[in-house]
Structures are given as structure tokens and as C-alpha cells.
Amino acid sequence: MTTVPFPELPRGFRFGAATAAYQIEGAHDEDGRGPSIWDTYSHTPGRTLGGATGDTACDHYHRYPEDVALLRELGVDGYRFSLSWPRLLPQGTGAVNPKGLDFYDRLIDELLDAGIAPAVTLYHWDLPQALEDRGGWRERDTAEAFAEYTAVAAERYGDRVERWITLNEPFCSAFVGYAEGRHAPGAREGRGALAAAHHLLVGHGLAVRELRAAGAREVGIALNLDRLHAASGRPEDLAALRRAEVLHNEVWTEPLFAGRYPEHETETWEGLADGPWRRSGDLELIGGALDFVGINFYRPITVEAAPHRADDPAPRTATDIGVVEPIPYGTRLTTMGWPVVPSAFTELLCDLNARCPHLPPVWITENGSAEADTVTPDGLVHDGDRIDYLAGHLAAVAEAVAAGVDVRGYDVWSLLDNFEWARGYEQRFGLVRVDYDTLTRTPKDSYHWYRGLITAHRARTEEPAR
Ligand code: IFM
């Protein structure tokens, strides 16, 4: 197995692994679960690679004891997973599904018995289809429904959950889902996407209130902020970079941490910036104090200007800004086509820290790489590239910590190979390989490396027993 040195993180730093409900659970129509927008989308011909769906996925719904045993063996402090909203409230609001509640009770208790702290994401993209049928995130009612669902979850699990994450990557929910249409619900809209972005933030604010009222311990949100560069110094590329900063980052960071909407939003969205979906009091609601901000980071993005199509009703999405990712000579790409540049991670964290004076402590809620794993004749997966990726990015986090960023922990994406949304099952991010024919789990070399890292960290930082 590859020997790659372990990056050194400070005493008290916590290590975990992450997954999401629709990507691993399967059991899509079992025990009263309702359909989500991802069931509808993945069952629509042509939407996902090879027509892949999450119907079975990793069958975690039935195999969770095996997966918790893998986590225990890995030695993680915590496990970040998401609740399936349509498993708990099949119609999005109203009737609660007792069997859905029971499933997460069993999972949480199994984790606690294994000495692993549960970290719950409330929304990792699987909106109940019944709510989408009434307009989805374009409508404020969906934010209210999200608060209702949050209250149910907080009341039931609040005594046992250590960290709560309201939304995962709202950028993807709003812009990839409602503007680019590459994710569920597959819409290509301008107004709809901007209304969705705002209502996701309102939903977050309402959920934080519910969590606080229920006495939740740690409350935060997970953002996929991007480290962006202009392709050149041409004025049009620099202008595209400015728009991309608004689209990818400031839409979220400004209301959440600065109590305002982005300064350059009008030049980015033109007439759509200040839509009627905004109400007085929203900024106060959205900007409620958080205990941490989760950062999901994978790769930097280079931006170049593309002609804006005046007849296009969509706002300037990543696509019409002309996001390109030129590959600096020698940079390796993961199988997602993403350049591996760990220094961009340090830059992102340091820049965020410098720009947001009210930034709460940071938690890396996702980081990992999809690689061309193969099972060798010894039955193992020697994924040295993934180990290099993780080592490089953890070292980048350590550098940010040394530079003064308060990073508390790191959740690797992902525990298991899983359903990679529109890209189906070809992209493998797991520390554990899943054979999708037999559903057999095989820990890869990266699993053993990560376990070694955690063990070494504890040995280095924990007080010797007296
Ligand atoms: O698999 C996804 C996850 O659901 C959200 N963040 C990015 C991951 C890799 O694309």
C-alpha cells in the first residue's frame, strides 16, 4: 500500500465521513417513503447517465449496521448523513411517516453505540415531489414546509445529534436544479432559480429558528463555495469573474454573514436582482447566528466570458458565464474532470476568513475525489491517487489553520461509492468500494490510510493516560 505522510491537524480536530440519503439509501418506495424530485428526475429518460436511479443505490436502508461497523472500524469521530425528507413526511408537510422516523432512530442509536457522533443534514436535494408539484423552491411555502419538517426532526432526534446542517450546497439546488437543469427538478429558468436561491435561504433561517427552539446543539449550513480565477486579464474575463463570484459565492455569504445582498448583483442578474420574493425582515432571518459554516471543496474553477444570450430567460448560470477549467500543465484530473489543486483550498479558506469578519468556525463538510478504481486480483483497491488527493487537501487545511482560520473538523466525501446524481454510478468517491451487482463493500487502501491518519492524530494530540 502507498505510504503517504499524514498531515498534522491541531489537538481537538475531528475527523468524519459523509454521505447523503438519496445517494446511498435505496428502498425508494418502502415503508411509506414518498417520491422526491430525484426519483422523478432519475426515472425520466435521458436525465442520468445510463438511466441510473437511486432505487437501490447502496441499499444502506437495509445494510446500515454493516456501514456503521465500517465507520467504527475506520475510527471516525462523527458521521455526516442526510435525512430523507420524503421518508419522514411523504407529502412534504402534514402526515409524518412513523417507519421513516424509526429508521433514523435505529441509525442514530447504532452510531452512538459505536461511539460515533451523528451529524445530520436536513436537505441534501431530495425535495418531496408533492412540494415541487406546487412550485418547489420557487415558492415561499416550500421554505415554510422545510421549517415544519425541521421541527419534526429536531424534536425526534435533537437529544442525540451533535451537529445539524440545514442545507447542503444550495448553489446546486437553486442554479444547477432550476437554471441549468442538470439536476432535479431539471428546470431552465431565470426568475425561478433566483426565487429558489432566496427561498432556500429563507428556509435555512426558519430551520435555524426551529433547531434553536428545540435546543439543538451545533447548527450550521454546508456551502460549496468556489475558488475562482479569470482565464485572462481581458476586461470581459474579469467581468465574468465578478459575475461568477456573485453566482457561486456571494449570493450565500453576503446574506448569511454580512446581512446584505451582494453588492454586484444587479450587473449579474440585470432586472431580476431585486425580485418580489424578497420581503422585509428576510435578511435578519437569514443572518441568524450559526455555530459553524460547512465548506464543501473539490477543485478550483477558471472563468472566461461567454456571450450572454439576450433571449435566454435564465440568469447567467455557470454555463453562460462560460466556466472553463483550463488545466495548468502537470495538473492531474480526477475522473470527474476536476483539476487537483490543493493550494486553491488553502486560498479559499483564507480568503473567506479575511472577507467575512463574522464568519463562524469552519467545518470541512465534504472533500474527496472520484478515481478510476479497479479491483486487483488480490480483491483489493489500491487507490493511491485518492490517498494523494486526501493527503494534499488535508495538508491544505492544516496550512489554513496555521494561517489563522478556525477549522474544527473534516468529513471526507464519501464513506461509500454511491449514486453521483446525473453522473450515475460511474464516478466512485468512496473510501469503501461498493459492487453494485452484489452490494458487497470492500474497504480501499484510502480507507486504511484515513484510519491510520486518525490513529496517528490521536496518538500525537491526546494527553497520555496517567
Ligand atoms: O456527490 C456530491 C454530493 O452529493 C454533493 N457535493 C459534491 C459531491 C461530489 O460531486
Coordinates of C-alpha atoms and ligand atoms in Angstrom, one line a residue:
M1 CA 0.0 0.0 0.0
T2 CA 1.2 3.5 -0.8
T3 CA 2.8 5.3 2.2
V4 CA 1.9 8.9 2.2
P5 CA 2.7 11.0 5.2
F6 CA -0.1 12.1 7.4
P7 CA -0.8 15.9 7.6
E8 CA -0.9 17.3 11.1
L9 CA -4.0 18.9 12.4
P10 CA -4.4 20.6 15.8
R11 CA -5.5 18.9 19.0
G12 CA -9.2 18.6 19.2
F13 CA -9.6 18.5 15.4
R14 CA -12.3 15.9 14.4
F15 CA -12.5 13.5 11.6
G16 CA -15.6 12.1 9.9
A17 CA -17.1 10.7 6.8
A18 CA -20.1 11.9 4.8
T19 CA -23.0 10.5 2.7
A20 CA -26.4 11.6 1.6
A21 CA -29.8 9.8 1.7
Y22 CA -30.7 9.6 -1.9
Q23 CA -27.2 8.6 -2.9
I24 CA -27.0 5.6 -0.6
E25 CA -30.3 4.5 0.9
G26 CA -32.3 2.9 -1.8
A27 CA -35.6 1.5 -0.6
H28 CA -37.2 4.3 -2.6
D29 CA -40.8 3.0 -2.2
E30 CA -40.5 1.1 1.1
D31 CA -42.1 1.7 4.4
G32 CA -44.2 4.6 3.3
R33 CA -41.5 6.8 1.7
G34 CA -42.9 9.3 -0.7
P35 CA -41.3 10.2 -4.0
S36 CA -38.7 13.0 -4.3
I37 CA -37.7 15.2 -7.2
W38 CA -34.7 12.9 -7.7
D39 CA -37.0 9.9 -8.1
T40 CA -38.9 11.7 -10.8
Y41 CA -35.8 13.1 -12.5
S42 CA -33.8 9.9 -12.5
H43 CA -36.8 8.0 -13.9
T44 CA -37.1 10.5 -16.7
P45 CA -35.3 9.0 -19.8
G46 CA -32.2 10.8 -20.7
R47 CA -31.6 12.6 -17.5
T48 CA -29.0 10.5 -15.8
L49 CA -26.1 8.5 -17.2
G50 CA -27.3 5.1 -18.4
G51 CA -30.7 5.8 -16.8
A52 CA -29.3 5.3 -13.3
T53 CA -31.6 5.8 -10.4
G54 CA -31.4 5.7 -6.6
D55 CA -34.0 2.9 -6.3
T56 CA -31.4 0.6 -4.7
A57 CA -28.3 2.7 -4.6
C58 CA -26.1 1.1 -1.8
D59 CA -29.1 -0.4 -0.1
H60 CA -28.0 1.4 3.0
Y61 CA -31.6 1.3 4.3
H62 CA -31.2 -2.4 4.9
R63 CA -27.4 -2.6 5.4
Y64 CA -26.8 0.3 7.7
P65 CA -25.5 -1.9 10.5
E66 CA -22.7 -3.1 8.2
D67 CA -22.0 0.6 7.2
V68 CA -21.9 1.7 10.8
A69 CA -19.5 -1.2 11.5
L70 CA -17.3 0.1 8.7
L71 CA -17.4 3.6 10.3
R72 CA -16.5 2.2 13.7
E73 CA -13.5 0.3 12.2
L74 CA -12.5 3.5 10.4
G75 CA -12.3 5.2 13.8
V76 CA -14.1 8.4 12.8
D77 CA -15.4 10.8 15.5
G78 CA -18.5 11.6 13.5
Y79 CA -20.7 10.6 10.6
R80 CA -22.5 13.1 8.4
F81 CA -25.6 11.8 6.7
S82 CA -28.8 13.3 5.5
L83 CA -32.4 12.6 6.4
S84 CA -34.7 11.9 3.5
W85 CA -37.5 14.5 3.8
P86 CA -40.0 12.3 1.8
R87 CA -39.2 9.4 4.1
L88 CA -40.3 11.4 7.1
L89 CA -43.1 13.5 5.5
P90 CA -44.0 11.7 2.3
Q91 CA -46.1 14.7 1.1
G92 CA -43.6 17.2 2.4
T93 CA -46.0 18.6 5.0
G94 CA -48.7 17.1 7.2
A95 CA -48.7 13.4 8.0
V96 CA -45.5 12.0 9.4
N97 CA -44.3 8.5 8.5
P98 CA -43.6 6.6 11.7
K99 CA -41.5 4.0 9.9
G100 CA -39.3 6.7 8.4
L101 CA -38.8 8.2 11.9
D102 CA -37.9 4.7 13.2
F103 CA -35.3 4.1 10.5
Y104 CA -33.2 7.2 11.6
D105 CA -33.7 6.3 15.3
R106 CA -32.1 2.9 14.6
L107 CA -29.3 4.5 12.6
I108 CA -28.6 7.2 15.2
D109 CA -28.6 4.7 18.0
E110 CA -26.3 2.3 16.1
L111 CA -23.9 5.2 15.6
L112 CA -24.0 6.2 19.3
D113 CA -23.4 2.6 20.3
A114 CA -20.3 2.7 18.1
G115 CA -19.1 5.9 19.7
I116 CA -19.7 8.0 16.6
A117 CA -21.4 11.4 16.8
P118 CA -24.2 11.8 14.3
A119 CA -24.2 14.9 12.2
V120 CA -27.5 15.4 10.3
T121 CA -28.0 17.3 7.0
L122 CA -31.7 18.2 6.7
Y123 CA -31.7 18.9 3.0
H124 CA -29.4 17.2 0.6
W125 CA -31.5 17.8 -2.6
D126 CA -34.3 15.3 -2.3
L127 CA -37.3 17.6 -2.2
P128 CA -40.7 15.8 -1.8
Q129 CA -42.2 15.7 -5.3
A130 CA -45.5 16.8 -3.8
L131 CA -43.9 20.2 -3.0
E132 CA -42.3 20.5 -6.4
D133 CA -45.8 20.0 -7.8
R134 CA -46.8 23.1 -6.0
G135 CA -43.8 25.1 -7.3
G136 CA -41.0 23.7 -5.3
W137 CA -38.3 26.2 -4.1
R138 CA -39.7 28.9 -6.4
E139 CA -42.4 29.3 -3.7
R140 CA -42.1 30.6 -0.2
D141 CA -44.4 27.9 1.0
T142 CA -41.6 25.4 0.5
A143 CA -39.5 27.3 3.0
E144 CA -42.3 27.1 5.5
A145 CA -42.7 23.4 4.8
F146 CA -39.0 22.9 5.4
A147 CA -39.4 24.5 8.8
E148 CA -42.2 22.1 9.6
Y149 CA -40.1 19.1 8.6
T150 CA -37.1 20.5 10.6
A151 CA -39.3 20.8 13.7
V152 CA -40.3 17.2 13.4
A153 CA -36.7 16.0 13.0
A154 CA -35.3 18.3 15.8
E155 CA -37.9 17.1 18.2
R156 CA -37.3 13.5 17.5
Y157 CA -33.5 13.4 17.2
G158 CA -32.3 16.6 18.9
D159 CA -31.3 14.8 22.0
R160 CA -28.8 12.6 20.1
V161 CA -27.5 14.7 17.2
E162 CA -24.3 16.6 17.7
R163 CA -24.3 18.8 14.5
W164 CA -27.2 20.0 12.3
I165 CA -26.7 21.2 8.7
T166 CA -29.7 22.9 7.3
L167 CA -28.9 22.8 3.6
N168 CA -26.3 21.1 1.5
E169 CA -24.9 23.2 -1.3
P170 CA -27.9 25.5 -2.0
F171 CA -26.0 26.7 -5.1
C172 CA -26.7 23.3 -6.7
S173 CA -30.3 23.2 -5.6
A174 CA -31.0 26.7 -7.0
F175 CA -28.8 27.1 -10.0
V176 CA -28.0 23.5 -11.2
G177 CA -31.6 22.4 -10.4
Y178 CA -33.6 25.5 -11.6
A179 CA -31.4 27.3 -14.1
E180 CA -29.0 24.8 -15.7
G181 CA -31.4 21.9 -15.4
R182 CA -28.7 19.3 -14.9
H183 CA -30.1 18.3 -11.6
A184 CA -33.7 17.8 -10.4
P185 CA -36.1 19.2 -11.0
G186 CA -34.4 19.9 -14.3
A187 CA -35.8 23.4 -14.9
R188 CA -34.2 26.1 -17.0
E189 CA -35.4 29.4 -15.6
G190 CA -34.2 32.8 -14.5
R191 CA -36.7 34.0 -12.1
G192 CA -37.4 30.5 -10.8
A193 CA -33.7 30.0 -10.0
L194 CA -33.3 33.3 -8.2
A195 CA -36.6 32.8 -6.3
A196 CA -35.3 29.3 -5.3
A197 CA -32.0 30.7 -4.1
H198 CA -33.8 33.2 -1.9
H199 CA -36.4 30.7 -0.6
L200 CA -33.6 28.2 0.2
L201 CA -32.0 30.9 2.4
V202 CA -35.3 31.8 4.0
G203 CA -35.9 28.0 4.6
H204 CA -32.5 27.9 6.2
G205 CA -33.3 30.8 8.5
L206 CA -36.6 29.3 9.5
A207 CA -35.0 25.9 10.2
V208 CA -32.3 27.5 12.4
R209 CA -35.1 29.0 14.5
E210 CA -36.8 25.6 14.8
L211 CA -33.5 24.0 15.8
R212 CA -32.7 26.6 18.4
A213 CA -36.2 26.3 19.8
A214 CA -35.7 22.6 20.1
G215 CA -32.4 23.1 21.9
A216 CA -30.2 21.7 19.1
R217 CA -26.5 21.6 19.9
E218 CA -24.5 22.8 16.9
V219 CA -26.3 24.4 13.9
G220 CA -24.8 25.3 10.5
I221 CA -25.1 25.1 6.7
A222 CA -22.8 23.5 4.1
L223 CA -21.8 25.7 1.2
N224 CA -19.9 24.7 -1.9
L225 CA -18.0 28.0 -2.2
D226 CA -15.6 28.2 -5.1
R227 CA -12.1 29.4 -5.7
L228 CA -12.5 31.2 -9.0
H229 CA -9.9 32.6 -11.3
A230 CA -10.2 34.6 -14.6
A231 CA -8.9 32.9 -17.7
S232 CA -7.1 36.0 -18.6
G233 CA -6.7 39.7 -17.7
R234 CA -9.1 40.7 -20.5
P235 CA -11.8 43.1 -19.2
E236 CA -14.5 40.7 -20.3
D237 CA -13.0 37.8 -18.5
L238 CA -12.6 39.9 -15.3
A239 CA -16.2 40.9 -15.6
A240 CA -17.2 37.3 -16.0
L241 CA -15.2 36.5 -12.9
R242 CA -17.1 39.2 -11.0
R243 CA -20.4 37.7 -12.0
A244 CA -19.3 34.2 -11.1
E245 CA -18.2 35.5 -7.6
V246 CA -21.8 36.7 -7.1
L247 CA -23.4 33.5 -8.6
H248 CA -21.2 31.0 -6.8
N249 CA -20.3 32.6 -3.5
E250 CA -21.8 36.0 -2.6
V251 CA -25.4 35.0 -3.1
W252 CA -24.9 32.9 0.0
T253 CA -22.1 34.5 2.0
E254 CA -23.4 38.1 1.9
P255 CA -26.9 37.4 3.4
L256 CA -25.6 34.7 5.8
F257 CA -22.6 36.6 7.2
A258 CA -22.8 40.2 6.2
G259 CA -26.6 40.9 6.5
R260 CA -26.9 42.2 2.9
Y261 CA -27.4 41.1 -0.7
P262 CA -24.4 41.0 -3.0
E263 CA -23.1 44.4 -4.0
H264 CA -22.7 43.5 -7.7
E265 CA -25.9 41.5 -8.0
T266 CA -27.6 44.0 -10.4
E267 CA -24.9 43.7 -13.0
T268 CA -25.0 39.9 -12.6
W269 CA -28.8 39.4 -12.8
E270 CA -29.8 42.6 -14.5
G271 CA -33.5 43.2 -14.0
L272 CA -34.0 40.1 -11.9
A273 CA -31.8 41.0 -9.0
D274 CA -34.3 42.5 -6.6
G275 CA -37.3 40.1 -7.1
P276 CA -40.7 40.3 -5.4
W277 CA -39.8 37.2 -3.5
R278 CA -37.7 39.3 -1.1
R279 CA -39.6 40.6 2.0
S280 CA -38.6 43.0 4.7
G281 CA -37.2 41.1 7.6
D282 CA -35.7 38.3 5.4
L283 CA -32.1 39.4 5.8
E284 CA -32.4 39.3 9.6
L285 CA -34.0 35.8 9.4
I286 CA -31.3 34.5 7.1
G287 CA -28.4 36.0 9.0
G288 CA -29.2 34.4 12.4
A289 CA -26.1 33.3 14.2
L290 CA -24.6 29.9 13.3
D291 CA -22.3 27.7 15.3
F292 CA -20.3 26.7 12.2
V293 CA -20.2 27.0 8.5
G294 CA -19.6 23.9 6.5
I295 CA -17.4 24.2 3.4
N296 CA -17.5 21.6 0.6
F297 CA -14.5 21.8 -1.6
Y298 CA -13.3 19.7 -4.6
R299 CA -11.5 21.9 -7.2
P300 CA -10.8 25.4 -8.4
I301 CA -12.7 26.9 -11.4
T302 CA -11.4 29.2 -14.1
V303 CA -13.9 31.5 -15.7
E304 CA -13.9 33.1 -19.1
A305 CA -16.5 35.4 -20.7
A306 CA -19.1 33.9 -23.0
P307 CA -21.6 35.9 -24.9
H308 CA -24.7 36.4 -22.9
R309 CA -27.7 35.3 -24.9
A310 CA -30.1 38.2 -24.6
D311 CA -33.1 36.0 -25.4
D312 CA -32.1 33.5 -22.7
P313 CA -34.6 33.7 -19.8
A314 CA -32.0 32.1 -17.4
P315 CA -29.8 34.2 -15.3
R316 CA -26.1 34.0 -16.0
T317 CA -25.5 30.4 -15.0
A318 CA -22.2 28.7 -14.8
T319 CA -22.8 27.7 -18.4
D320 CA -23.5 31.1 -19.9
I321 CA -20.7 32.7 -18.0
G322 CA -18.5 30.2 -19.8
V323 CA -16.9 28.4 -16.9
V324 CA -13.9 26.7 -18.3
E325 CA -11.3 24.8 -16.4
P326 CA -8.1 25.1 -18.3
I327 CA -5.6 22.6 -16.9
P328 CA -2.3 24.1 -15.8
Y329 CA 0.5 21.9 -17.2
G330 CA 1.0 18.9 -15.0
T331 CA -2.2 19.2 -13.0
R332 CA -3.9 15.8 -12.6
L333 CA -7.6 15.5 -13.3
T334 CA -10.0 13.2 -11.3
T335 CA -12.4 11.1 -13.3
M336 CA -14.9 14.0 -12.8
G337 CA -12.5 16.0 -14.9
W338 CA -11.7 18.2 -12.0
P339 CA -8.2 19.6 -11.6
V340 CA -6.4 18.6 -8.4
V341 CA -5.0 21.8 -6.9
P342 CA -4.9 21.6 -3.1
S343 CA -3.4 25.1 -2.7
A344 CA -6.7 26.5 -4.0
F345 CA -8.3 25.1 -0.9
T346 CA -6.0 27.0 1.4
E347 CA -6.6 30.1 -0.6
L348 CA -10.4 29.7 -0.4
L349 CA -10.4 29.2 3.3
C350 CA -8.0 32.1 4.0
D351 CA -9.8 34.5 1.6
L352 CA -13.2 33.6 3.1
N353 CA -11.8 34.2 6.6
A354 CA -10.4 37.6 5.6
R355 CA -13.6 38.7 3.7
C356 CA -16.2 37.7 6.4
P357 CA -15.5 39.3 9.7
H358 CA -18.4 37.4 11.3
L359 CA -17.6 34.0 10.0
P360 CA -18.3 31.3 12.5
P361 CA -15.9 28.4 12.9
V362 CA -15.4 26.3 9.8
W363 CA -16.1 22.6 9.3
I364 CA -15.0 20.9 6.1
T365 CA -18.2 19.1 5.4
E366 CA -17.1 17.5 2.1
N367 CA -13.8 16.9 0.3
G368 CA -12.8 13.9 -1.7
S369 CA -12.1 12.6 -5.2
A370 CA -13.6 10.3 -7.8
E371 CA -11.0 7.9 -9.2
A372 CA -10.7 5.1 -11.7
D373 CA -10.7 2.4 -9.1
T374 CA -10.0 -1.2 -10.1
V375 CA -10.2 -4.3 -8.1
T376 CA -6.9 -6.1 -8.4
P377 CA -6.6 -9.9 -8.4
D378 CA -5.9 -9.8 -4.6
G379 CA -9.5 -8.5 -4.3
L380 CA -8.3 -5.0 -3.1
V381 CA -8.5 -1.5 -4.4
H382 CA -5.1 0.3 -4.5
D383 CA -6.3 3.8 -4.9
G384 CA -3.1 5.7 -4.4
D385 CA -4.4 8.7 -6.4
R386 CA -7.2 9.2 -3.8
I387 CA -4.8 9.0 -1.0
D388 CA -2.6 11.7 -2.6
Y389 CA -5.7 13.8 -3.1
L390 CA -6.8 13.5 0.5
A391 CA -3.3 14.0 1.9
G392 CA -2.8 17.1 -0.2
H393 CA -6.1 18.6 0.7
L394 CA -5.8 17.9 4.4
A395 CA -2.3 19.5 4.3
A396 CA -4.0 22.5 2.6
V397 CA -6.5 22.6 5.6
A398 CA -3.6 22.4 8.0
E399 CA -2.0 25.4 6.2
A400 CA -5.2 27.4 6.5
V401 CA -5.3 26.6 10.2
A402 CA -1.7 27.7 10.6
A403 CA -2.7 31.0 8.9
G404 CA -5.4 31.6 11.5
V405 CA -8.6 30.0 10.0
D406 CA -10.6 28.3 12.8
V407 CA -11.3 24.9 11.2
R408 CA -12.8 22.4 13.6
G409 CA -13.1 19.2 11.6
Y410 CA -13.2 17.4 8.2
D411 CA -15.7 15.0 6.7
V412 CA -14.4 13.0 3.8
W413 CA -16.7 12.6 0.8
S414 CA -17.6 9.8 0.9
L415 CA -17.8 6.7 3.1
L416 CA -19.2 4.6 0.2
D417 CA -19.2 4.7 -3.6
N418 CA -22.7 5.9 -4.4
F419 CA -25.2 7.5 -6.8
E420 CA -23.4 10.5 -8.2
W421 CA -26.6 12.3 -9.3
A422 CA -26.8 12.8 -13.1
R423 CA -23.5 11.0 -13.5
G424 CA -25.0 7.8 -12.2
Y425 CA -22.7 5.1 -10.7
E426 CA -19.6 5.6 -12.9
Q427 CA -18.0 8.1 -10.5
R428 CA -16.6 6.5 -7.4
F429 CA -15.9 8.8 -4.4
G430 CA -15.9 6.2 -1.7
L431 CA -13.3 5.1 0.8
V432 CA -15.2 1.8 0.5
R433 CA -15.9 0.2 -2.8
V434 CA -19.5 -0.9 -3.5
D435 CA -20.1 -3.7 -6.0
Y436 CA -23.4 -2.6 -7.4
D437 CA -24.3 -6.2 -8.5
T438 CA -23.7 -7.8 -5.2
L439 CA -23.7 -4.7 -2.9
T440 CA -20.6 -6.1 -1.3
R441 CA -18.5 -3.4 0.5
T442 CA -14.7 -3.5 0.1
P443 CA -12.5 -1.0 2.0
K444 CA -10.0 0.6 -0.3
D445 CA -6.4 1.5 0.5
S446 CA -7.6 5.1 1.2
Y447 CA -9.9 3.7 3.9
H448 CA -6.9 2.2 5.6
W449 CA -4.8 5.3 5.1
Y450 CA -7.6 7.5 6.6
R451 CA -7.8 5.2 9.6
G452 CA -4.1 5.4 10.0
L453 CA -4.3 9.2 9.9
I454 CA -7.0 9.3 12.6
T455 CA -5.0 6.9 14.8
A456 CA -1.8 8.9 14.3
H457 CA -3.6 12.2 15.1
R458 CA -5.0 10.8 18.3
A459 CA -1.6 9.4 19.4
R460 CA 0.1 12.8 18.6
T461 CA -2.5 15.1 20.2
E462 CA -4.1 13.2 23.1
E463 CA -2.8 13.5 26.6
P464 CA -1.0 10.4 27.7
A465 CA -3.0 8.3 30.2
R466 CA -1.8 8.8 33.8
Ligands
IFM1 O1 -21.8 13.7 -4.5 C1 -21.8 15.0 -4.4 C2 -22.5 15.4 -3.1 O2 -23.8 15.0 -3.1 C3 -22.6 16.9 -3.0 N1 -21.3 17.5 -3.1 C4 -20.4 17.1 -4.3 C5 -20.4 15.6 -4.3 C6 -19.5 15.1 -5.5 O3 -20.0 15.6 -6.7

